[in-house]
Coordinates of C-alpha atoms in Angstrom, one line a residue:
X1275 CA 117.1 206.9 174.1
X1276 CA 117.1 208.4 177.5
X1277 CA 120.2 207.5 179.5
X1278 CA 121.2 208.1 183.1
X1279 CA 125.0 207.8 183.3
X1280 CA 127.2 208.9 186.1
X1281 CA 129.1 211.4 184.1
X1282 CA 128.7 213.3 181.0
X1283 CA 130.0 211.7 177.8
X1284 CA 133.1 213.5 176.5
X1285 CA 133.1 215.1 173.0
X1286 CA 129.5 214.8 172.1
X1287 CA 127.8 217.6 170.1
X1288 CA 125.1 219.6 171.6
X1289 CA 121.5 219.2 170.3
X1290 CA 118.6 221.5 170.3
X1291 CA 116.0 218.6 170.0
X1292 CA 114.6 216.3 167.5
X1293 CA 111.6 216.6 165.2
X1294 CA 108.4 215.3 166.7
X1295 CA 104.9 214.9 165.2
X1296 CA 103.1 218.3 166.2
X1297 CA 100.5 218.0 168.9
X1298 CA 98.8 220.5 171.1
X1299 CA 101.1 220.7 174.2
X1300 CA 104.6 221.1 175.2
X1301 CA 106.1 220.4 178.7
X1302 CA 108.7 222.7 180.4
X1303 CA 110.7 221.4 183.3
X1304 CA 112.8 223.9 185.2
X1305 CA 116.0 222.9 186.9
X1306 CA 119.2 224.4 188.3
X1307 CA 121.6 221.9 190.0
X1308 CA 123.6 219.0 188.9
X1309 CA 123.0 217.4 192.2
X1310 CA 119.3 216.9 191.0
X1311 CA 120.5 215.0 187.8
X1312 CA 118.6 211.8 188.8
X1313 CA 115.4 213.9 189.4
X1314 CA 115.7 215.7 186.2
X1315 CA 116.0 212.4 184.1
X1316 CA 113.2 210.8 186.0
X1317 CA 110.9 213.8 185.4
X1318 CA 111.8 213.7 181.6
X1319 CA 111.0 209.9 181.6
X1320 CA 107.7 210.4 183.2
X1321 CA 106.8 212.9 180.6
X1322 CA 107.9 210.6 177.7
X1323 CA 105.7 208.0 179.1
X1324 CA 102.5 210.0 179.1
X1325 CA 99.3 208.5 177.7
X1326 CA 98.9 211.5 175.3
X1327 CA 101.5 212.7 172.9
X1328 CA 103.8 215.7 173.8
X1329 CA 105.0 217.9 171.1
X1330 CA 108.2 218.9 172.8
X1331 CA 109.9 218.5 176.1
X1332 CA 111.9 221.5 177.2
X1333 CA 114.3 221.6 180.1
X1334 CA 115.0 225.1 181.2
X1335 CA 118.3 225.5 183.2
X1336 CA 118.7 228.3 185.6
X1337 CA 122.3 229.8 185.6
X1338 CA 124.3 226.5 185.1
X1339 CA 126.2 226.1 181.8
X1340 CA 127.6 222.8 182.9
X1341 CA 124.2 221.3 183.5
X1342 CA 123.1 222.7 180.1
X1343 CA 126.0 220.8 178.4
X1344 CA 125.4 217.5 180.2
X1345 CA 121.7 217.6 179.3
X1346 CA 122.3 218.3 175.6
X1347 CA 124.9 215.6 175.5
X1348 CA 123.1 212.9 177.3
X1349 CA 119.4 213.6 176.5
X1350 CA 119.5 214.6 172.8
X1351 CA 115.7 213.8 172.6
X1352 CA 114.7 216.9 174.5
X1353 CA 115.2 220.7 173.9
X1354 CA 117.5 222.5 176.4
X1355 CA 117.3 226.2 177.1
X1356 CA 119.9 228.1 179.2
X1357 CA 118.5 230.9 181.4
X1358 CA 121.3 233.3 182.3
X1359 CA 120.1 236.9 181.5
X1360 CA 118.1 237.6 184.6
X1361 CA 118.0 237.1 188.4
X1362 CA 118.0 233.5 189.4
X1363 CA 115.0 231.4 190.1
X1364 CA 112.5 229.1 188.6
X1365 CA 110.2 231.9 187.4
X1366 CA 112.8 233.2 184.9
X1367 CA 113.8 229.7 183.8
X1368 CA 110.2 228.7 183.1
X1369 CA 109.6 231.9 181.0
X1370 CA 112.8 231.1 179.0
X1371 CA 111.4 227.6 178.4
X1372 CA 108.1 229.0 177.1
X1373 CA 110.0 231.0 174.5
X1374 CA 110.6 227.8 172.7
X1375 CA 107.0 226.6 172.8
X1376 CA 105.2 226.4 169.5
X1377 CA 102.0 224.7 170.8
X1378 CA 98.7 226.3 172.1
X1379 CA 99.3 224.7 175.5
X1380 CA 102.2 224.6 177.9
X1381 CA 102.5 222.4 181.0
X1382 CA 104.9 222.7 183.8
X1383 CA 106.7 220.0 185.9
X1384 CA 109.6 220.4 188.3
X1385 CA 112.8 218.5 188.6
X1386 CA 111.8 216.8 191.9
X1387 CA 108.6 215.4 190.5
X1388 CA 107.4 212.4 188.5
X1389 CA 104.1 212.5 186.6
X1390 CA 101.6 209.6 186.5
X1391 CA 100.9 208.3 183.1
X1392 CA 97.6 210.0 182.8
X1393 CA 98.8 213.3 184.3
X1394 CA 98.9 215.3 181.1
X1395 CA 95.6 213.9 179.8
X1396 CA 93.8 215.0 183.0
X1397 CA 95.2 218.4 182.9
X1398 CA 94.3 219.0 179.3
X1399 CA 90.6 217.7 179.6
X1400 CA 89.2 221.1 181.0
X1401 CA 90.5 223.2 178.1
X1402 CA 87.5 222.1 176.1
X1403 CA 85.9 225.1 177.9
X1404 CA 87.3 228.2 176.2
X1405 CA 87.2 230.2 179.5
X1406 CA 89.6 227.9 181.3
X1407 CA 92.9 229.6 181.1
X1408 CA 94.8 227.1 183.1
X1409 CA 94.7 223.9 185.1
X1410 CA 96.5 222.4 188.0
X1411 CA 96.7 218.9 189.7
X1412 CA 97.4 217.0 192.9
X1413 CA 100.8 216.8 194.6
X1414 CA 101.4 213.4 196.3
X1415 CA 104.3 213.6 198.7
X1416 CA 107.1 211.1 198.7
X1417 CA 109.0 211.7 201.8
X1418 CA 112.8 210.9 202.0
X1419 CA 112.3 210.1 205.7
X1420 CA 109.1 209.1 207.5
X1421 CA 106.6 211.9 207.6
X1422 CA 106.8 213.5 211.1
X1423 CA 104.0 212.3 213.4
X1424 CA 103.5 215.9 214.5
X1425 CA 102.9 217.2 211.0
X1426 CA 99.3 218.4 210.4
X1427 CA 97.8 217.3 207.0
X1428 CA 96.2 220.8 206.8
X1429 CA 99.8 222.2 206.2
X1430 CA 100.7 220.1 203.3
X1431 CA 101.5 223.1 201.3
X1432 CA 104.5 223.9 203.6
X1433 CA 106.5 221.0 201.8
X1434 CA 104.6 220.9 198.5
X1435 CA 101.9 218.4 199.1
X1436 CA 98.3 218.8 198.4
X1437 CA 96.7 219.6 201.9
X1438 CA 93.6 218.4 203.7
X1439 CA 90.9 220.8 202.8
X1440 CA 91.6 221.0 199.0
X1441 CA 88.8 220.0 196.6
X1442 CA 88.6 216.2 196.1
X1443 CA 86.7 216.7 192.8
X1444 CA 87.5 218.8 189.7
X1445 CA 86.7 222.3 190.8
X1446 CA 87.1 226.1 189.9
X1447 CA 89.8 227.6 191.9
X1448 CA 91.7 230.9 192.2
X1449 CA 95.1 229.4 191.7
X1450 CA 97.1 226.2 191.3
X1451 CA 100.8 225.4 191.9
X1452 CA 103.4 226.0 189.3
X1453 CA 105.1 222.5 189.4
X1454 CA 101.8 220.8 188.3
X1455 CA 100.2 223.3 185.9
X1456 CA 99.0 223.7 182.3
X1457 CA 98.2 227.0 180.6
X1458 CA 97.2 228.5 177.4
X1459 CA 100.5 229.5 175.9
X1460 CA 99.2 232.7 174.3
X1461 CA 97.7 234.1 177.4
X1462 CA 100.7 233.2 179.5
X1463 CA 102.8 235.2 177.1
X1464 CA 100.3 238.1 177.0
X1465 CA 100.6 238.6 180.7
X1466 CA 104.5 238.3 180.7
X1467 CA 104.7 234.9 182.2
X1468 CA 105.8 234.4 185.7
X1469 CA 107.1 237.5 187.4
X1470 CA 111.0 237.4 187.5
X1471 CA 112.5 238.0 190.8
X1472 CA 109.4 236.9 192.6
X1473 CA 109.1 233.4 193.7
X1474 CA 110.5 230.7 196.0
X1475 CA 114.3 230.7 196.3
X1476 CA 116.5 230.1 199.4
X1477 CA 114.5 231.4 202.4
X1478 CA 112.2 233.4 200.2
X1479 CA 108.7 231.9 199.6
X1480 CA 106.8 234.4 197.4
X1481 CA 103.8 232.8 195.6
X1482 CA 104.7 233.3 192.1
X1483 CA 102.1 230.7 191.0
X1484 CA 99.3 232.6 192.7
X1485 CA 100.5 235.8 191.1
X1486 CA 100.4 234.3 187.6
X1487 CA 97.1 232.8 188.0
X1488 CA 95.5 236.0 189.2
X1489 CA 97.0 238.0 186.3
X1490 CA 96.0 235.4 183.8
X1491 CA 92.4 235.2 185.1
X1492 CA 92.1 239.0 184.8
X1493 CA 93.2 239.0 181.2
X1494 CA 89.8 237.9 179.9
X1495 CA 86.2 237.8 180.6
X1496 CA 85.4 234.9 183.0
X1497 CA 88.8 233.4 182.5
X1498 CA 89.4 231.0 185.4
X1499 CA 91.5 228.1 186.7
X1500 CA 90.5 224.5 187.2
X1501 CA 92.0 222.1 189.8
X1502 CA 92.0 218.5 188.7
X1503 CA 92.7 216.1 191.5
X1504 CA 93.2 213.1 189.1
X1505 CA 96.3 214.9 187.5
X1506 CA 98.7 213.5 189.9
X1507 CA 102.5 213.9 190.4
X1508 CA 104.7 212.4 193.0
X1509 CA 106.8 215.1 194.8
X1510 CA 110.1 214.2 196.5
X1511 CA 110.2 215.8 200.0
X1512 CA 113.9 215.9 201.1
X1513 CA 114.8 215.2 204.7
X1514 CA 115.5 218.8 205.6
X1515 CA 111.8 219.6 205.1
X1516 CA 110.9 217.2 207.9
X1517 CA 112.2 219.5 210.6
X1518 CA 109.9 221.7 212.8
X1519 CA 112.4 224.6 212.1
X1520 CA 111.7 224.4 208.3
X1521 CA 108.0 224.2 209.1
X1522 CA 108.0 227.4 211.0
X1523 CA 110.3 229.2 208.6
X1524 CA 108.1 228.2 205.5
X1525 CA 104.9 229.3 207.3
X1526 CA 106.4 232.6 208.2
X1527 CA 107.7 233.3 204.5
X1528 CA 104.4 232.2 203.1
X1529 CA 102.5 234.6 205.2
X1530 CA 104.9 237.3 204.4
X1531 CA 104.9 236.5 200.6
X1532 CA 101.1 236.5 200.4
X1533 CA 100.9 240.1 201.8
X1534 CA 103.6 241.2 199.5
X1535 CA 101.5 239.8 196.7
X1536 CA 98.4 241.9 197.9
X1537 CA 100.6 245.0 198.0
X1538 CA 101.8 244.4 194.4
X1539 CA 98.1 243.8 193.3
X1540 CA 97.3 247.4 194.6
X1541 CA 95.8 246.1 197.8
X1542 CA 93.1 244.3 196.0
X1543 CA 91.1 241.7 197.9
X1544 CA 93.1 238.7 196.6
X1545 CA 93.5 237.0 200.0
X1546 CA 90.0 235.8 200.5
X1547 CA 91.1 232.2 200.0
X1548 CA 93.6 232.4 202.7
X1549 CA 91.1 234.0 205.1
X1550 CA 88.6 231.2 204.3
X1551 CA 91.4 228.6 204.8
X1552 CA 92.0 229.9 208.3
X1553 CA 88.3 230.2 209.2
X1554 CA 87.4 226.7 208.0
X1555 CA 90.2 224.3 207.3
X1556 CA 92.4 225.4 210.2
X1557 CA 89.6 225.8 212.6
X1558 CA 88.3 222.3 211.9
X1559 CA 91.9 221.0 212.2
X1560 CA 92.1 222.4 215.7
X1561 CA 88.8 220.7 216.7
X1562 CA 89.9 217.4 215.0
X1563 CA 93.2 217.1 216.8
X1564 CA 91.6 218.1 220.2
X1565 CA 89.7 215.1 220.6
X1566 CA 88.2 211.9 219.1
X1567 CA 89.9 209.2 217.1
X1568 CA 92.2 211.8 215.4
X1569 CA 93.2 213.5 218.6
X1570 CA 96.9 214.6 218.6
X1571 CA 98.3 217.1 221.0
X1572 CA 101.6 217.5 218.8
X1573 CA 99.5 218.0 215.6
X1574 CA 97.3 220.6 217.4
X1575 CA 100.4 222.4 218.7
X1576 CA 102.0 222.4 215.3
X1577 CA 98.8 223.6 213.6
X1578 CA 98.6 226.6 216.1
X1579 CA 102.4 227.3 215.7
X1580 CA 102.0 227.4 212.0
X1581 CA 99.1 229.8 212.2
X1582 CA 101.2 232.0 214.5
X1583 CA 104.3 231.9 212.4
X1584 CA 102.3 232.7 209.2
X1585 CA 100.6 235.6 211.0
X1586 CA 104.0 237.0 212.1
X1587 CA 105.2 236.9 208.5
X1588 CA 102.1 238.7 207.3
X1589 CA 102.5 241.3 210.0
X1590 CA 106.1 241.9 209.0
X1591 CA 105.2 242.4 205.4
X1592 CA 102.3 244.7 206.4
X1593 CA 104.6 246.8 208.4
X1594 CA 107.1 247.2 205.6
X1595 CA 104.3 248.1 203.2
X1596 CA 103.1 250.8 205.5
X1597 CA 106.6 252.2 205.9
X1598 CA 107.0 252.3 202.1
X1599 CA 103.6 254.0 201.6
X1600 CA 104.5 256.7 204.1
X1601 CA 108.1 257.2 203.1
X1602 CA 108.2 256.3 199.3
X1603 CA 111.7 256.1 197.9
X1604 CA 112.8 258.0 194.6
X1605 CA 110.9 256.9 191.6

């Protein structure tokens, strides 16, 4: 039975998990902080309540032995893995979680998300096509404070919300987001999983999910990803993400991270989606907020500021890449 006590029970033995009837999919939930205890348990409960059976729920803990012990003590129904042997971050924790997976498919959820009852069923449906290497779903924002009236819907990705301009029907896409994702376990392992040391941590916002999706797509002929908007999770947006300062900082780091990804992909043309986004979604957004019933000077200004900040981040990463190419360090 899942419990949610205020403190860990004393003197209970740790448990690696319980036997379950084998099914096709396991779910990995990455976490790192005791302060997110309620979020972790809520995420686990939402997986337990799925309309399709789950073989195993694996909570992967990033460099926090105390949290590992509390999870093993209070949630004996799940498997817990401690990630301690690499650089911190969700990428390494997720990879450690997948090491325990014994099913053909693995789904990922984060510790600040709650999945709808049919989330997993929707994510799994496209896998009837053998060329589908992974799927992803929609993020529905749950703001801790009111959503800022200046926040443009086209920039939902800044806070982890599906943004205006994304597909509204099941569609083939380049990439999905790591907190609402399902993959073929064998292919995930074959490409080495998420790139450790590359991802979102602190002020860094490198697109570890885009990187993984590209590498998995390139692993087989016509391998591709499917976005499933009916696979919905509620994503908690903390109050500090409501500030304009956070907005600009995340835009900058995302622009920087995408160019860093391009450099790591040997300058391949992997940013076509971003260029299309600027040409279409953002251009239409400027028009939308400039006049008519959706007119908003504050949203128009924020949209332009976001474009500019992302551009500065991209320019910074480009300059660094050029310097490295001209003056390479020792190999």
